[in-house]
Coordinates of N, CA and C and ligand atoms in Angstrom, one line a residue:
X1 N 38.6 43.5 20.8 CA 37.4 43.4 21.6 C 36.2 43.1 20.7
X2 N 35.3 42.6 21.3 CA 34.4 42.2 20.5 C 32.7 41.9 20.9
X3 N 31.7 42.5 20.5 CA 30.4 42.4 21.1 C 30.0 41.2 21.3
X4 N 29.1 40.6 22.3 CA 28.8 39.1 22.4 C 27.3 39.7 22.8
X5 N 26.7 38.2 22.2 CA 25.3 38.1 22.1 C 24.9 37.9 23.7
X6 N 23.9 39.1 24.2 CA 23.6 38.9 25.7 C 22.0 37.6 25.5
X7 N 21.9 36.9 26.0 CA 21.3 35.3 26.4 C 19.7 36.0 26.7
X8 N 19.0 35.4 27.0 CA 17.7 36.1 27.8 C 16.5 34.6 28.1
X9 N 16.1 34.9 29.4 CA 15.3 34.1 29.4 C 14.6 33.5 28.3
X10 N 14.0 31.8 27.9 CA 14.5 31.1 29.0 C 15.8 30.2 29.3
X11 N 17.2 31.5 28.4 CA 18.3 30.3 28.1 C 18.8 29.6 29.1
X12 N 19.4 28.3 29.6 CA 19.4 27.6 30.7 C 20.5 28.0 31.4
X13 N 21.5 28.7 30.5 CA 23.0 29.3 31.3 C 22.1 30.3 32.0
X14 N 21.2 31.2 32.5 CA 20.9 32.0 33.3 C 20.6 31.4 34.5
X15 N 19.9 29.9 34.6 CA 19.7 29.2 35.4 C 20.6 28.5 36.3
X16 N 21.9 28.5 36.1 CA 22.7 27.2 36.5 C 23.8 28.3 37.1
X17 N 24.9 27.4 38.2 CA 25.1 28.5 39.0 C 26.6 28.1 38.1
X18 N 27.1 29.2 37.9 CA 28.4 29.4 37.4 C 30.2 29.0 38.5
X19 N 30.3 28.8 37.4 CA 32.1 28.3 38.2 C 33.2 29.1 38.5
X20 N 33.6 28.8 39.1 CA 34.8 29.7 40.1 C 35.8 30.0 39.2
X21 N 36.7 30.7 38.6 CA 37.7 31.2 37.9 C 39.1 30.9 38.7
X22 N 39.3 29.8 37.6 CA 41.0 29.6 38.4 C 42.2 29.6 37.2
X23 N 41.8 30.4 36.3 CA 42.3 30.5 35.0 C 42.6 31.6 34.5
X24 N 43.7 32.6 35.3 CA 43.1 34.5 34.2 C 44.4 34.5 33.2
X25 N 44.3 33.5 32.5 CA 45.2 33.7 31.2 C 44.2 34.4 30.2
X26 N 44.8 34.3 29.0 CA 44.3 35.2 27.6 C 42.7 35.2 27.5
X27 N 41.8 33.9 27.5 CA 40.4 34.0 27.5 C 39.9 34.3 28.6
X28 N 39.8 34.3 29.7 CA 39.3 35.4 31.0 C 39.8 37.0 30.4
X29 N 41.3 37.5 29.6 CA 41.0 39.0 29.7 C 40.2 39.0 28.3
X30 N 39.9 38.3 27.3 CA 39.4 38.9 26.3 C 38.0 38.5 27.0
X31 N 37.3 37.8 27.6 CA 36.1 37.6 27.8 C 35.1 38.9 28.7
X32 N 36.3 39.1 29.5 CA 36.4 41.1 30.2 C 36.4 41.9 29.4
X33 N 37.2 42.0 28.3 CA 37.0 43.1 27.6 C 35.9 42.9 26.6
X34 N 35.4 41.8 26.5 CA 33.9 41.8 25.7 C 32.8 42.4 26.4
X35 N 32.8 41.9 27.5 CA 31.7 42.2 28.6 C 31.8 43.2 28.8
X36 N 33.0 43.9 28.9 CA 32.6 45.6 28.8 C 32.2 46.3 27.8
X37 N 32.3 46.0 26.4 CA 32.4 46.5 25.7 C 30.6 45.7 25.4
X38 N 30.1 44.8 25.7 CA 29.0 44.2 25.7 C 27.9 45.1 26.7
X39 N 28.1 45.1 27.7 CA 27.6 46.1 29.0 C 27.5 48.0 28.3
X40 N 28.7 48.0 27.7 CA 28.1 49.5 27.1 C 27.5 50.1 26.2
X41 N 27.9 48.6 25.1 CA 27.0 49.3 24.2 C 25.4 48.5 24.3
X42 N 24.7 47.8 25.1 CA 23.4 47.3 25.9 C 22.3 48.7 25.9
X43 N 22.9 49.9 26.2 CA 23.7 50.0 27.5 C 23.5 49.3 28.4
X44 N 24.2 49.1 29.7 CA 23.7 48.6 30.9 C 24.7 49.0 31.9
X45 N 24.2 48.9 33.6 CA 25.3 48.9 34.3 C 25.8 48.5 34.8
X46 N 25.4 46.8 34.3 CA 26.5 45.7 34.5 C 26.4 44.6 34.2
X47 N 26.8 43.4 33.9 CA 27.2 42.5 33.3 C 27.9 41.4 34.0
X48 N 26.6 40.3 33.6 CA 27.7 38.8 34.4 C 27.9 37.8 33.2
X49 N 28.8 37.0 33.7 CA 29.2 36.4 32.4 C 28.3 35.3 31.9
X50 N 27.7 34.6 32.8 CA 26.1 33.9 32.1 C 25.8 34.6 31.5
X51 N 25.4 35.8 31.6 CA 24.7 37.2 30.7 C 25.5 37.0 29.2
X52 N 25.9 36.4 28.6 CA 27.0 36.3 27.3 C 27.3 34.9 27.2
X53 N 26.4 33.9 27.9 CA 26.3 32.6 27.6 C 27.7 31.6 28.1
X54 N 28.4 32.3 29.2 CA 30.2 32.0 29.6 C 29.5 31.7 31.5
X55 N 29.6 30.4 31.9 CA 29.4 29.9 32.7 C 30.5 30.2 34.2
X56 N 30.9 31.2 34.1 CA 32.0 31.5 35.0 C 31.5 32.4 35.7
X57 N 32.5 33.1 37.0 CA 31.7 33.8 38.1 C 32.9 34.9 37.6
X58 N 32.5 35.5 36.9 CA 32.9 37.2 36.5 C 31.6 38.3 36.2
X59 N 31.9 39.2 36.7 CA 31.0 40.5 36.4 C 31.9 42.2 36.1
X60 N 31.2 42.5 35.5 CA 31.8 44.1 35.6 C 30.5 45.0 35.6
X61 N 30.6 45.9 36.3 CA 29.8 46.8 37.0 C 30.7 48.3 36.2
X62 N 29.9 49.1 36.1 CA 30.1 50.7 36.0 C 28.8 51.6 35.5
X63 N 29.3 52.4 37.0 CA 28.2 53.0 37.6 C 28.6 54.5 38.3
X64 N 28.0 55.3 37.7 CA 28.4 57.2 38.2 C 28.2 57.6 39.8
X65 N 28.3 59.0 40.1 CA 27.9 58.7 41.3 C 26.8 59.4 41.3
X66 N 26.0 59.1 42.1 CA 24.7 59.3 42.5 C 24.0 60.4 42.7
X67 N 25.2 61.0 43.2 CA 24.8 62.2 43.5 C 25.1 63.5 42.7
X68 N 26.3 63.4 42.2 CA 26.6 64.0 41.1 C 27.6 63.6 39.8
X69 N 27.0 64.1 38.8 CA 26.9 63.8 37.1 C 27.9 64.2 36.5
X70 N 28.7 65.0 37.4 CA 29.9 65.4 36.6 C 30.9 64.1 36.9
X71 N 30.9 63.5 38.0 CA 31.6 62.7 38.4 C 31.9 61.3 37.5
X72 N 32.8 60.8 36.6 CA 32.7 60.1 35.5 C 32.4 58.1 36.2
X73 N 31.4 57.6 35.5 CA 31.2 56.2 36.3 C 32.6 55.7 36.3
X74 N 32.6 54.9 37.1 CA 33.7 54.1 37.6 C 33.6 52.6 37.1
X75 N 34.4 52.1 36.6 CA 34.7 50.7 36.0 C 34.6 49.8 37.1
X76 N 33.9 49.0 37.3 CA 34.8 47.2 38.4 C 34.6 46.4 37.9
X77 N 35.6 45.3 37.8 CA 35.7 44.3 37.3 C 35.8 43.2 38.1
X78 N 34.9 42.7 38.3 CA 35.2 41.6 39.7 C 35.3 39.8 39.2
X79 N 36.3 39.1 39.8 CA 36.2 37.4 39.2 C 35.9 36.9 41.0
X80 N 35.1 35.9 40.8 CA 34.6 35.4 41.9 C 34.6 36.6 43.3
X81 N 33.2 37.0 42.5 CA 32.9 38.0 43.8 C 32.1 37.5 44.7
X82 N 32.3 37.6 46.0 CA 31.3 37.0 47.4 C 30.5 38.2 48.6
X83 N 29.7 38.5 48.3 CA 29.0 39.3 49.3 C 29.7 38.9 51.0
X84 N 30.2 39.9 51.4 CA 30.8 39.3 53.1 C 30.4 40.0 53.9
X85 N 29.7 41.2 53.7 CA 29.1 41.9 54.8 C 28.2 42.8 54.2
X86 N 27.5 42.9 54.9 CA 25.6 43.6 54.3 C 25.3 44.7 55.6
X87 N 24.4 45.6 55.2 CA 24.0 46.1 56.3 C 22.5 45.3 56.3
X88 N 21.7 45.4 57.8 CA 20.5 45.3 57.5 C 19.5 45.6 56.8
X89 N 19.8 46.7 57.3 CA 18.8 47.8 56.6 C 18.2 47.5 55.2
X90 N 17.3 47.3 54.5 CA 17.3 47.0 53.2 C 16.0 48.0 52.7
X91 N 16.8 48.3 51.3 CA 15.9 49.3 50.3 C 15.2 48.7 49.2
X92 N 14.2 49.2 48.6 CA 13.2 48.6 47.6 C 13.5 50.0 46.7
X93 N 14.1 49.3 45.4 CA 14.4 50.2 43.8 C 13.4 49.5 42.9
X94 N 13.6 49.9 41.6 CA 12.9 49.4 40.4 C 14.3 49.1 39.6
X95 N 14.4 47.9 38.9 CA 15.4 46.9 38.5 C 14.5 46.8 37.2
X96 N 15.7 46.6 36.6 CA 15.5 45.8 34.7 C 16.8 44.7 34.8
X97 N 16.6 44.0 33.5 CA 17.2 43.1 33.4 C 17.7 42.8 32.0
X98 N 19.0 43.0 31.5 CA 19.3 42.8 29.9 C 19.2 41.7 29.6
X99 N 19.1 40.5 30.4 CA 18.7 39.2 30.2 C 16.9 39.0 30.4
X100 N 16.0 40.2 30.3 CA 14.7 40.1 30.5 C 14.0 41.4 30.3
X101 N 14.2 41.2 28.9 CA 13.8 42.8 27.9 C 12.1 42.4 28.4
X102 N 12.1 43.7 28.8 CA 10.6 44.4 28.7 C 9.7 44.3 29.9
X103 N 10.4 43.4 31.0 CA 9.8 44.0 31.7 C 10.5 44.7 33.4
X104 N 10.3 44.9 34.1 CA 11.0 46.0 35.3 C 10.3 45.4 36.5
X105 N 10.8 45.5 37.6 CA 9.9 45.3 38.8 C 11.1 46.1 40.3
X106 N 10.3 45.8 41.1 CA 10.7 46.5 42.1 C 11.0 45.2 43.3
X107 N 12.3 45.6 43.8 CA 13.0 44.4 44.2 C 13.7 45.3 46.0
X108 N 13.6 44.5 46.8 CA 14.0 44.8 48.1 C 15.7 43.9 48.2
X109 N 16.6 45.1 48.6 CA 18.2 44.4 48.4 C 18.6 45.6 49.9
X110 N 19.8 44.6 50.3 CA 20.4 45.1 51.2 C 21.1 46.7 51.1
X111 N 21.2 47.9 52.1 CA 21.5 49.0 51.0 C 22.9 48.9 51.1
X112 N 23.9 48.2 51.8 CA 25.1 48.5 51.2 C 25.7 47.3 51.7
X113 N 27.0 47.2 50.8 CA 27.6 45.8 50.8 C 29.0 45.9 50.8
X114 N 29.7 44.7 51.2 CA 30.8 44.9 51.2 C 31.4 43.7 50.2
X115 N 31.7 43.3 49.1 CA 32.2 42.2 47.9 C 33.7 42.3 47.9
X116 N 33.6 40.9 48.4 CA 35.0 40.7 48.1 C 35.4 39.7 46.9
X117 N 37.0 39.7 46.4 CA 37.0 38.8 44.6 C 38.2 39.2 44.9
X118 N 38.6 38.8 43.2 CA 39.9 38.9 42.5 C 39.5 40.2 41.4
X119 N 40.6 41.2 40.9 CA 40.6 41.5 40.0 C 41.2 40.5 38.7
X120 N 41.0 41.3 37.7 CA 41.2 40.5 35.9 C 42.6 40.0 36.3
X121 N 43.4 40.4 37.1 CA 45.3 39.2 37.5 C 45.6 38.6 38.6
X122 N 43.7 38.5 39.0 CA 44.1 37.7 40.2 C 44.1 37.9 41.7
X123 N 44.5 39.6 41.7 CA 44.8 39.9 43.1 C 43.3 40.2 44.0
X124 N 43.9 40.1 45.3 CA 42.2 40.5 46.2 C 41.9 41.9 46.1
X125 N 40.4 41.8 45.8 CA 40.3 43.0 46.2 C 39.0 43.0 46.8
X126 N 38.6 43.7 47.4 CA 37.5 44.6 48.5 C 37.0 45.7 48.1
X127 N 35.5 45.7 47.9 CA 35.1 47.1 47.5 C 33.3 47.1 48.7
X128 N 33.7 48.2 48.9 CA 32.4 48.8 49.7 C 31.3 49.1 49.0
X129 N 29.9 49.4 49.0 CA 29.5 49.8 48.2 C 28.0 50.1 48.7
X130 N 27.1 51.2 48.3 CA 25.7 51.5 48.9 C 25.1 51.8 47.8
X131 N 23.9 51.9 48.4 CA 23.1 52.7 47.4 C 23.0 51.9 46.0
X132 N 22.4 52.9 45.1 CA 22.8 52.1 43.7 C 23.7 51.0 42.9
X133 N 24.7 51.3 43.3 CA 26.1 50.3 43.1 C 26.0 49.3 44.4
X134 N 25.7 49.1 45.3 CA 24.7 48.2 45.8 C 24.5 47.1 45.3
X135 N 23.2 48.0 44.7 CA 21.8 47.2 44.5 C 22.5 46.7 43.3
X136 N 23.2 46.6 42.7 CA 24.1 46.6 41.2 C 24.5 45.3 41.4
X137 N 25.4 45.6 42.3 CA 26.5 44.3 43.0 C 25.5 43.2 43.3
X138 N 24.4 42.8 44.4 CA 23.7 42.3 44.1 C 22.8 41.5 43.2
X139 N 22.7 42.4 42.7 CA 22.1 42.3 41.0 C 22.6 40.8 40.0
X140 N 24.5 41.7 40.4 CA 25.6 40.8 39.2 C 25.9 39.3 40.2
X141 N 25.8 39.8 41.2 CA 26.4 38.1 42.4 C 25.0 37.5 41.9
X142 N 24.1 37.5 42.2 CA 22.8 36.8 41.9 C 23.2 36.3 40.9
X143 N 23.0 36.6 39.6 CA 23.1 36.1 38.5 C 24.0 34.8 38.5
X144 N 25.3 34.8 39.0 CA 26.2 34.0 39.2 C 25.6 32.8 40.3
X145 N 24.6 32.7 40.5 CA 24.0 31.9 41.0 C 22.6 31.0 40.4
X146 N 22.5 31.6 39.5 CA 21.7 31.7 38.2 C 20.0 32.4 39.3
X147 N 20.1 33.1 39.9 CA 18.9 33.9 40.3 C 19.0 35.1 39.5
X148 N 17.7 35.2 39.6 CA 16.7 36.6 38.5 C 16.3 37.5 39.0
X149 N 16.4 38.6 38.9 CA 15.5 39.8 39.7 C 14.0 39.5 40.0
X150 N 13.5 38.6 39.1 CA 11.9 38.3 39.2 C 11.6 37.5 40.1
X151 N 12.8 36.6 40.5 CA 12.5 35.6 41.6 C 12.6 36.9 42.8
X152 N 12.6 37.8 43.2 CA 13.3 38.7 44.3 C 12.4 40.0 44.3
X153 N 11.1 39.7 43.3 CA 10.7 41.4 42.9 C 9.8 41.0 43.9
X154 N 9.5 42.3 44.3 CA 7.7 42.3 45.1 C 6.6 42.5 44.0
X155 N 6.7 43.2 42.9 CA 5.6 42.9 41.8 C 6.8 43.2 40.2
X156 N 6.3 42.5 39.2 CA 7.2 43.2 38.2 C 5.8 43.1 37.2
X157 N 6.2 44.0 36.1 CA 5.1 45.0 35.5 C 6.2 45.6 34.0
X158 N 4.9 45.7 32.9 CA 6.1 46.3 31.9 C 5.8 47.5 32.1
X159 N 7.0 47.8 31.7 CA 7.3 49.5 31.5 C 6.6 50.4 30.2
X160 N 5.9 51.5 31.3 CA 5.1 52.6 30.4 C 6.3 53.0 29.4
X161 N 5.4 54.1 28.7 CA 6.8 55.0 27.6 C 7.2 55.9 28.6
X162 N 8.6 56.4 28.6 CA 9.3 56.6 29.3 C 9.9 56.4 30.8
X163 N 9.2 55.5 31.2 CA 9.4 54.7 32.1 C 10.8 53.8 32.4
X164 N 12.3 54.7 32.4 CA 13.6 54.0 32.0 C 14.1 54.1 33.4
X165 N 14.6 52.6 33.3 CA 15.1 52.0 34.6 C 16.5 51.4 33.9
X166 N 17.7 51.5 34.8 CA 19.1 50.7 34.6 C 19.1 49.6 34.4
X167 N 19.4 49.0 33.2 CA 19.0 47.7 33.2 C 20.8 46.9 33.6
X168 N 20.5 45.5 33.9 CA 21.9 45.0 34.4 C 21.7 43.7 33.9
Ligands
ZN1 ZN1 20.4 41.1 35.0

């Protein structure tokens, strides 16, 4: 495994919408296990693969639970993930961006989603998701589209001292 250089506005891979994965031989799993290992040590809690300059529609998300801390974050690894069901309802968080050091803003996203993909061999999978891990999933599909949290914020603003928000 191996760290990779995360991109940051204005590099043009953040822009451009990424390609479908029809390949999970050897460079799709080492490109996963970078991105994880890229996403942790960021930190961050989550990671698309534009985010590392790789034009493909992969992300990995990991994220604790919410509610409680003992509970250890949970890994996902998703290749062509598709939002397929939303609730209405939508919630307004404060969002960072490891592709847009320094500044934060506050962004209105659906509060829970249902993404569907392939795991890292291919198979389908389905994951539910609210709340935070949510707003996450969102976060990582976007990007794969080459959208930015800033296109989506209601105002963005840099951040005071101690002012720490999840960045993705
Ligand atoms: Zn981001």
């Amino acid at each position: 495994m191996a760290l990779r250089e995360i991109v940051t506005v204005p590099e043009p891979v953040l822009r451009r919408k990424a390609r479908k994965v029809t390949d999970f031989g050897n460079e799709l799993q080492t490109l996963i296990d970078d991105m994880v290992e890229t996403m942790r040590a960021a930190p961050g809690v989550g990671l698309a693969a534009p985010q590392v300059n790789v034009p493909l529609r992969v992300i990995v998300v990991e994220f604790g639970d919410e509610e409680d801390e003992n509970v250890p974050p949970k890994l996902y690894t998703l290749v062509n993930p598709e939002i397929v069901r939303s609730s209405n309802e939508m919630v307004v968080g404060t969002e960072g961006c490891l592709s847009i050091p320094g500044f934060i803003g506050d962004v209105d996203r659906m509060k829970s989603v249902t993404v569907k993909g392939q795991n890292r061999r291919g198979q389908p999978v389905r994951i539910k998701a609210e709340g935070w891990l949510a707003r996450i999933f969102q976060h990582e599909i976007d990007h794969l589209d080459g959208i930015l949290f800033t296109d989506r914020a209601l105002r963005v603003w840099k951040p005071q001292e101690g002012e720490v928000v999840p960045q993705d």
